[in-house]
Amino acid sequence: MELRWEAGNIIDKKVHEVGVIALGSFLENHGSALPIDTDVKIASYISLMVSLITGAKFLGIVLPSTEYSYVKHGIHNKPEEIVDYLRYILSWSRKLGIKKVLIVNCHGGNILISKYLGDLEKEFNLKIVMKNITFIHAGTEEVSVGSVIGIAREDKIEDHHPSKYPEIGMVGLKEARENNKLIDRDAKIVEKYGVKIDRKLGEEILNRAIKECVECIRELIG
């Protein structure tokens, strides 16, 4: 049977060679207003929207996630376990004709797997691009995005404060702040300005992230 590669609303028939994978974290506290799987839900939302807009194949969600050793919150895995999970997805994707992959990552700790991607490219003879879209942990940007996609409890925002939930902005994670200047910078922003829901901001962030990922797909097929 001959497949109709040009059928449907796609940007180019070559887009069928491109896959999109969502990468986040399933088991992290995000204060009172956001669920423990916030990162992966945001990554999944962006990934699926990019797939719908371009016609690229949505390949699914990576279940394990990793974290810097000095960030003591949540339940995470070794970087090698993420690579093993990716290896499973990529092995099947290659059989289905996927030659290029965009990984949409919305969890900062997962940046640690970047150094393994070159080996996976060689192993499966494909191109892998990882787009990192991260926010201050459970801060204004993240709760605003969460509100737009429907995962935030807006009635809990008054209770959503680092004095009660130390993971918000990582304000109360002393070791993380001491070991990472960017984490400490973000924590100081939350300490100074607090956290609020701004749906306009959330929409702007989501639209920008989706647009940037769509451009990544265009570059991959270009």
mmCIF file of C-alpha atoms in Angstrom:
data_model
loop_
_atom_site.group_PDB
_atom_site.id
_atom_site.type_symbol
_atom_site.label_atom_id
_atom_site.label_comp_id
_atom_site.label_asym_id
_atom_site.label_seq_id
_atom_site.Cartn_x
_atom_site.Cartn_y
_atom_site.Cartn_z
ATOM 1 C CA MET A 1 0.000 0.000 0.000
ATOM 2 C CA GLU A 2 1.313 3.446 -0.929
ATOM 3 C CA LEU A 3 1.096 5.986 1.885
ATOM 4 C CA ARG A 4 -0.223 9.477 1.105
ATOM 5 C CA TRP A 5 2.695 11.470 2.517
ATOM 6 C CA GLU A 6 1.257 14.844 1.498
ATOM 7 C CA ALA A 7 -2.260 14.344 2.923
ATOM 8 C CA GLY A 8 -3.598 16.494 5.733
ATOM 9 C CA ASN A 9 -2.524 19.767 7.271
ATOM 10 C CA ILE A 10 1.265 19.380 7.421
ATOM 11 C CA ILE A 11 4.058 21.838 6.660
ATOM 12 C CA ASP A 12 5.920 19.457 4.326
ATOM 13 C CA LYS A 13 5.867 15.746 3.534
ATOM 14 C CA LYS A 14 9.404 15.508 4.954
ATOM 15 C CA VAL A 15 7.945 16.249 8.402
ATOM 16 C CA HIS A 16 6.997 12.561 8.666
ATOM 17 C CA GLU A 17 10.694 11.909 9.295
ATOM 18 C CA VAL A 18 10.623 14.109 12.418
ATOM 19 C CA GLY A 19 9.505 13.040 15.893
ATOM 20 C CA VAL A 20 8.778 15.078 19.032
ATOM 21 C CA ILE A 21 9.388 13.769 22.556
ATOM 22 C CA ALA A 22 8.247 15.393 25.825
ATOM 23 C CA LEU A 23 10.696 15.369 28.732
ATOM 24 C CA GLY A 24 9.966 16.685 32.217
ATOM 25 C CA SER A 25 9.552 15.372 35.732
ATOM 26 C CA PHE A 26 6.709 13.319 37.194
ATOM 27 C CA LEU A 27 7.517 13.425 40.902
ATOM 28 C CA GLU A 28 8.376 16.890 42.222
ATOM 29 C CA ASN A 29 6.538 19.157 44.615
ATOM 30 C CA HIS A 30 5.440 22.488 43.129
ATOM 31 C CA GLY A 31 3.879 24.244 46.093
ATOM 32 C CA SER A 32 0.107 24.231 46.596
ATOM 33 C CA ALA A 33 -1.053 25.584 43.228
ATOM 34 C CA LEU A 34 0.639 23.141 40.849
ATOM 35 C CA PRO A 35 0.657 19.306 40.661
ATOM 36 C CA ILE A 36 3.725 17.133 41.172
ATOM 37 C CA ASP A 37 3.976 16.350 37.442
ATOM 38 C CA THR A 38 3.827 19.975 36.288
ATOM 39 C CA ASP A 39 7.032 19.895 34.227
ATOM 40 C CA VAL A 40 6.092 16.910 32.108
ATOM 41 C CA LYS A 41 2.535 18.166 31.574
ATOM 42 C CA ILE A 42 3.834 21.484 30.239
ATOM 43 C CA ALA A 43 6.362 19.664 28.051
ATOM 44 C CA SER A 44 3.615 17.353 26.758
ATOM 45 C CA TYR A 45 1.297 20.268 25.982
ATOM 46 C CA ILE A 46 3.978 22.079 23.980
ATOM 47 C CA SER A 47 5.107 18.903 22.212
ATOM 48 C CA LEU A 48 1.602 17.883 21.169
ATOM 49 C CA MET A 49 0.767 21.385 19.930
ATOM 50 C CA VAL A 50 3.957 21.430 17.852
ATOM 51 C CA SER A 51 3.034 18.029 16.429
ATOM 52 C CA LEU A 52 -0.460 19.227 15.518
ATOM 53 C CA ILE A 53 0.804 22.423 13.900
ATOM 54 C CA THR A 54 3.608 20.863 11.849
ATOM 55 C CA GLY A 55 2.547 17.264 11.283
ATOM 56 C CA ALA A 56 5.631 15.898 13.075
ATOM 57 C CA LYS A 57 5.117 12.626 14.955
ATOM 58 C CA PHE A 58 4.405 12.917 18.684
ATOM 59 C CA LEU A 59 6.494 10.038 20.027
ATOM 60 C CA GLY A 60 5.383 10.256 23.645
ATOM 61 C CA ILE A 61 6.665 11.109 27.100
ATOM 62 C CA VAL A 62 9.849 10.086 28.874
ATOM 63 C CA LEU A 63 8.922 8.778 32.323
ATOM 64 C CA PRO A 64 12.199 9.041 34.296
ATOM 65 C CA SER A 65 13.873 12.378 35.040
ATOM 66 C CA THR A 66 17.131 13.383 36.667
ATOM 67 C CA GLU A 67 18.369 16.209 38.855
ATOM 68 C CA TYR A 68 21.568 17.836 40.102
ATOM 69 C CA SER A 69 22.836 16.047 43.207
ATOM 70 C CA TYR A 70 22.622 19.198 45.319
ATOM 71 C CA VAL A 71 18.937 19.808 44.523
ATOM 72 C CA LYS A 72 17.258 17.801 47.266
ATOM 73 C CA HIS A 73 13.594 17.565 46.335
ATOM 74 C CA GLY A 74 11.431 15.182 44.368
ATOM 75 C CA ILE A 75 12.085 11.618 43.243
ATOM 76 C CA HIS A 76 14.525 11.368 40.360
ATOM 77 C CA ASN A 77 16.619 8.863 38.440
ATOM 78 C CA LYS A 78 20.151 8.565 37.144
ATOM 79 C CA PRO A 79 20.852 10.243 33.781
ATOM 80 C CA GLU A 80 21.668 6.813 32.366
ATOM 81 C CA GLU A 81 18.113 5.657 33.113
ATOM 82 C CA ILE A 82 16.705 8.486 31.018
ATOM 83 C CA VAL A 83 19.058 7.479 28.214
ATOM 84 C CA ASP A 84 17.843 3.867 28.454
ATOM 85 C CA TYR A 85 14.228 5.030 28.161
ATOM 86 C CA LEU A 86 15.105 7.252 25.209
ATOM 87 C CA ARG A 87 16.889 4.320 23.608
ATOM 88 C CA TYR A 88 13.633 2.328 23.689
ATOM 89 C CA ILE A 89 11.638 5.172 22.104
ATOM 90 C CA LEU A 90 14.292 5.873 19.487
ATOM 91 C CA SER A 91 14.695 2.220 18.492
ATOM 92 C CA TRP A 92 11.006 1.985 17.587
ATOM 93 C CA SER A 93 10.942 5.455 16.057
ATOM 94 C CA ARG A 94 13.782 4.537 13.715
ATOM 95 C CA LYS A 95 11.845 1.485 12.551
ATOM 96 C CA LEU A 96 8.921 3.781 11.681
ATOM 97 C CA GLY A 97 11.066 6.024 9.509
ATOM 98 C CA ILE A 98 11.970 8.756 12.016
ATOM 99 C CA LYS A 99 15.326 10.334 11.156
ATOM 100 C CA LYS A 100 15.262 13.491 13.269
ATOM 101 C CA VAL A 101 13.993 14.119 16.789
ATOM 102 C CA LEU A 102 13.109 17.207 18.807
ATOM 103 C CA ILE A 103 13.132 16.706 22.582
ATOM 104 C CA VAL A 104 11.082 19.339 24.436
ATOM 105 C CA ASN A 105 12.481 19.476 27.966
ATOM 106 C CA CYS A 106 10.748 21.467 30.718
ATOM 107 C CA HIS A 107 12.768 20.296 33.730
ATOM 108 C CA GLY A 108 16.105 21.975 34.456
ATOM 109 C CA GLY A 109 17.766 18.890 35.918
ATOM 110 C CA ASN A 110 17.331 16.992 32.656
ATOM 111 C CA ILE A 111 19.877 19.260 30.985
ATOM 112 C CA LEU A 112 22.379 16.775 32.428
ATOM 113 C CA ILE A 113 21.540 14.281 29.672
ATOM 114 C CA SER A 114 22.765 16.613 26.913
ATOM 115 C CA LYS A 115 26.187 14.988 26.917
ATOM 116 C CA TYR A 116 24.668 11.603 26.029
ATOM 117 C CA LEU A 117 22.745 12.760 22.951
ATOM 118 C CA GLY A 118 25.716 12.541 20.593
ATOM 119 C CA ASP A 119 26.144 8.853 21.391
ATOM 120 C CA LEU A 120 22.431 8.227 20.762
ATOM 121 C CA GLU A 121 22.691 10.013 17.414
ATOM 122 C CA LYS A 122 25.497 7.711 16.369
ATOM 123 C CA GLU A 123 23.787 4.597 17.718
ATOM 124 C CA PHE A 124 20.538 5.204 15.799
ATOM 125 C CA ASN A 125 21.922 7.247 12.891
ATOM 126 C CA LEU A 126 19.605 10.192 13.453
ATOM 127 C CA LYS A 127 19.684 13.850 14.430
ATOM 128 C CA ILE A 128 18.582 14.873 17.938
ATOM 129 C CA VAL A 129 17.870 18.436 19.097
ATOM 130 C CA MET A 130 16.948 19.184 22.720
ATOM 131 C CA LYS A 131 15.018 22.385 23.358
ATOM 132 C CA ASN A 132 15.158 23.422 27.024
ATOM 133 C CA ILE A 133 12.159 25.471 28.175
ATOM 134 C CA THR A 134 12.494 25.974 31.905
ATOM 135 C CA PHE A 135 11.116 28.362 34.515
ATOM 136 C CA ILE A 136 11.731 29.461 38.074
ATOM 137 C CA HIS A 137 10.472 26.401 39.935
ATOM 138 C CA ALA A 138 6.789 26.936 40.809
ATOM 139 C CA GLY A 139 7.293 30.670 40.268
ATOM 140 C CA THR A 140 5.116 33.204 38.479
ATOM 141 C CA GLU A 141 5.989 32.022 34.956
ATOM 142 C CA GLU A 142 5.272 28.372 35.738
ATOM 143 C CA VAL A 143 2.007 28.922 37.614
ATOM 144 C CA SER A 144 0.869 31.291 34.848
ATOM 145 C CA VAL A 145 1.557 28.681 32.178
ATOM 146 C CA GLY A 146 -0.103 26.080 34.413
ATOM 147 C CA SER A 147 -3.185 28.281 34.660
ATOM 148 C CA VAL A 148 -3.451 28.593 30.876
ATOM 149 C CA ILE A 149 -3.235 24.843 30.245
ATOM 150 C CA GLY A 150 -5.575 24.073 33.135
ATOM 151 C CA ILE A 151 -3.352 22.391 35.721
ATOM 152 C CA ALA A 152 -3.056 25.218 38.275
ATOM 153 C CA ARG A 153 -5.390 25.678 41.260
ATOM 154 C CA GLU A 154 -5.960 29.427 41.202
ATOM 155 C CA ASP A 155 -7.815 29.293 44.529
ATOM 156 C CA LYS A 156 -4.603 27.992 46.137
ATOM 157 C CA ILE A 157 -2.319 30.812 44.992
ATOM 158 C CA GLU A 158 -2.613 32.744 48.273
ATOM 159 C CA ASP A 159 -1.221 29.719 50.086
ATOM 160 C CA HIS A 160 1.465 29.203 47.435
ATOM 161 C CA HIS A 161 4.399 30.772 49.294
ATOM 162 C CA PRO A 162 7.996 29.646 49.968
ATOM 163 C CA SER A 163 7.559 30.155 53.696
ATOM 164 C CA LYS A 164 5.249 27.115 53.586
ATOM 165 C CA TYR A 165 6.667 25.296 50.550
ATOM 166 C CA PRO A 166 10.480 25.655 50.373
ATOM 167 C CA GLU A 167 10.639 24.267 46.818
ATOM 168 C CA ILE A 168 8.910 27.373 45.417
ATOM 169 C CA GLY A 169 11.718 29.225 43.682
ATOM 170 C CA MET A 170 13.950 26.758 45.560
ATOM 171 C CA VAL A 171 14.035 29.492 48.208
ATOM 172 C CA GLY A 172 14.388 27.008 51.057
ATOM 173 C CA LEU A 173 16.826 24.642 49.310
ATOM 174 C CA LYS A 174 20.029 25.903 50.930
ATOM 175 C CA GLU A 175 22.423 23.429 49.309
ATOM 176 C CA ALA A 176 21.046 24.107 45.836
ATOM 177 C CA ARG A 177 21.395 27.866 46.295
ATOM 178 C CA GLU A 178 24.934 27.527 47.564
ATOM 179 C CA ASN A 179 26.011 25.359 44.627
ATOM 180 C CA ASN A 180 24.234 27.064 41.731
ATOM 181 C CA LYS A 181 24.290 30.817 41.126
ATOM 182 C CA LEU A 182 21.317 30.679 38.754
ATOM 183 C CA ILE A 183 19.183 28.884 41.337
ATOM 184 C CA ASP A 184 20.152 31.458 43.943
ATOM 185 C CA ARG A 185 19.325 34.284 41.514
ATOM 186 C CA ASP A 186 15.875 32.793 40.855
ATOM 187 C CA ALA A 187 15.263 32.310 44.577
ATOM 188 C CA LYS A 188 16.041 35.972 45.226
ATOM 189 C CA ILE A 189 13.513 36.989 42.548
ATOM 190 C CA VAL A 190 10.796 34.968 44.299
ATOM 191 C CA GLU A 191 11.806 36.367 47.679
ATOM 192 C CA LYS A 192 11.518 39.904 46.329
ATOM 193 C CA TYR A 193 8.439 39.685 44.127
ATOM 194 C CA GLY A 194 6.535 36.624 45.342
ATOM 195 C CA VAL A 195 4.407 34.477 43.016
ATOM 196 C CA LYS A 196 1.239 35.428 41.175
ATOM 197 C CA ILE A 197 -0.870 34.137 38.294
ATOM 198 C CA ASP A 198 -0.691 36.242 35.138
ATOM 199 C CA ARG A 199 -2.628 34.489 32.362
ATOM 200 C CA LYS A 200 -1.479 36.972 29.709
ATOM 201 C CA LEU A 201 2.115 36.196 30.623
ATOM 202 C CA GLY A 202 1.368 32.470 30.558
ATOM 203 C CA GLU A 203 -0.147 32.725 27.079
ATOM 204 C CA GLU A 204 2.841 34.726 25.829
ATOM 205 C CA ILE A 205 5.293 32.165 27.194
ATOM 206 C CA LEU A 206 3.402 29.221 25.700
ATOM 207 C CA ASN A 207 2.990 30.866 22.307
ATOM 208 C CA ARG A 208 6.675 31.768 22.192
ATOM 209 C CA ALA A 209 7.750 28.271 23.221
ATOM 210 C CA ILE A 210 5.499 26.624 20.631
ATOM 211 C CA LYS A 211 6.677 29.022 17.916
ATOM 212 C CA GLU A 212 10.341 28.341 18.726
ATOM 213 C CA CYS A 213 9.767 24.583 18.622
ATOM 214 C CA VAL A 214 7.921 24.849 15.303
ATOM 215 C CA GLU A 215 10.947 26.722 13.945
ATOM 216 C CA CYS A 216 13.152 23.875 15.199
ATOM 217 C CA ILE A 217 11.017 21.454 13.157
ATOM 218 C CA ARG A 218 11.334 23.668 10.076
ATOM 219 C CA GLU A 219 15.110 23.745 10.490
ATOM 220 C CA LEU A 220 15.230 19.973 10.871
ATOM 221 C CA ILE A 221 13.396 19.407 7.596
ATOM 222 C CA GLY A 222 15.093 22.313 5.827
#
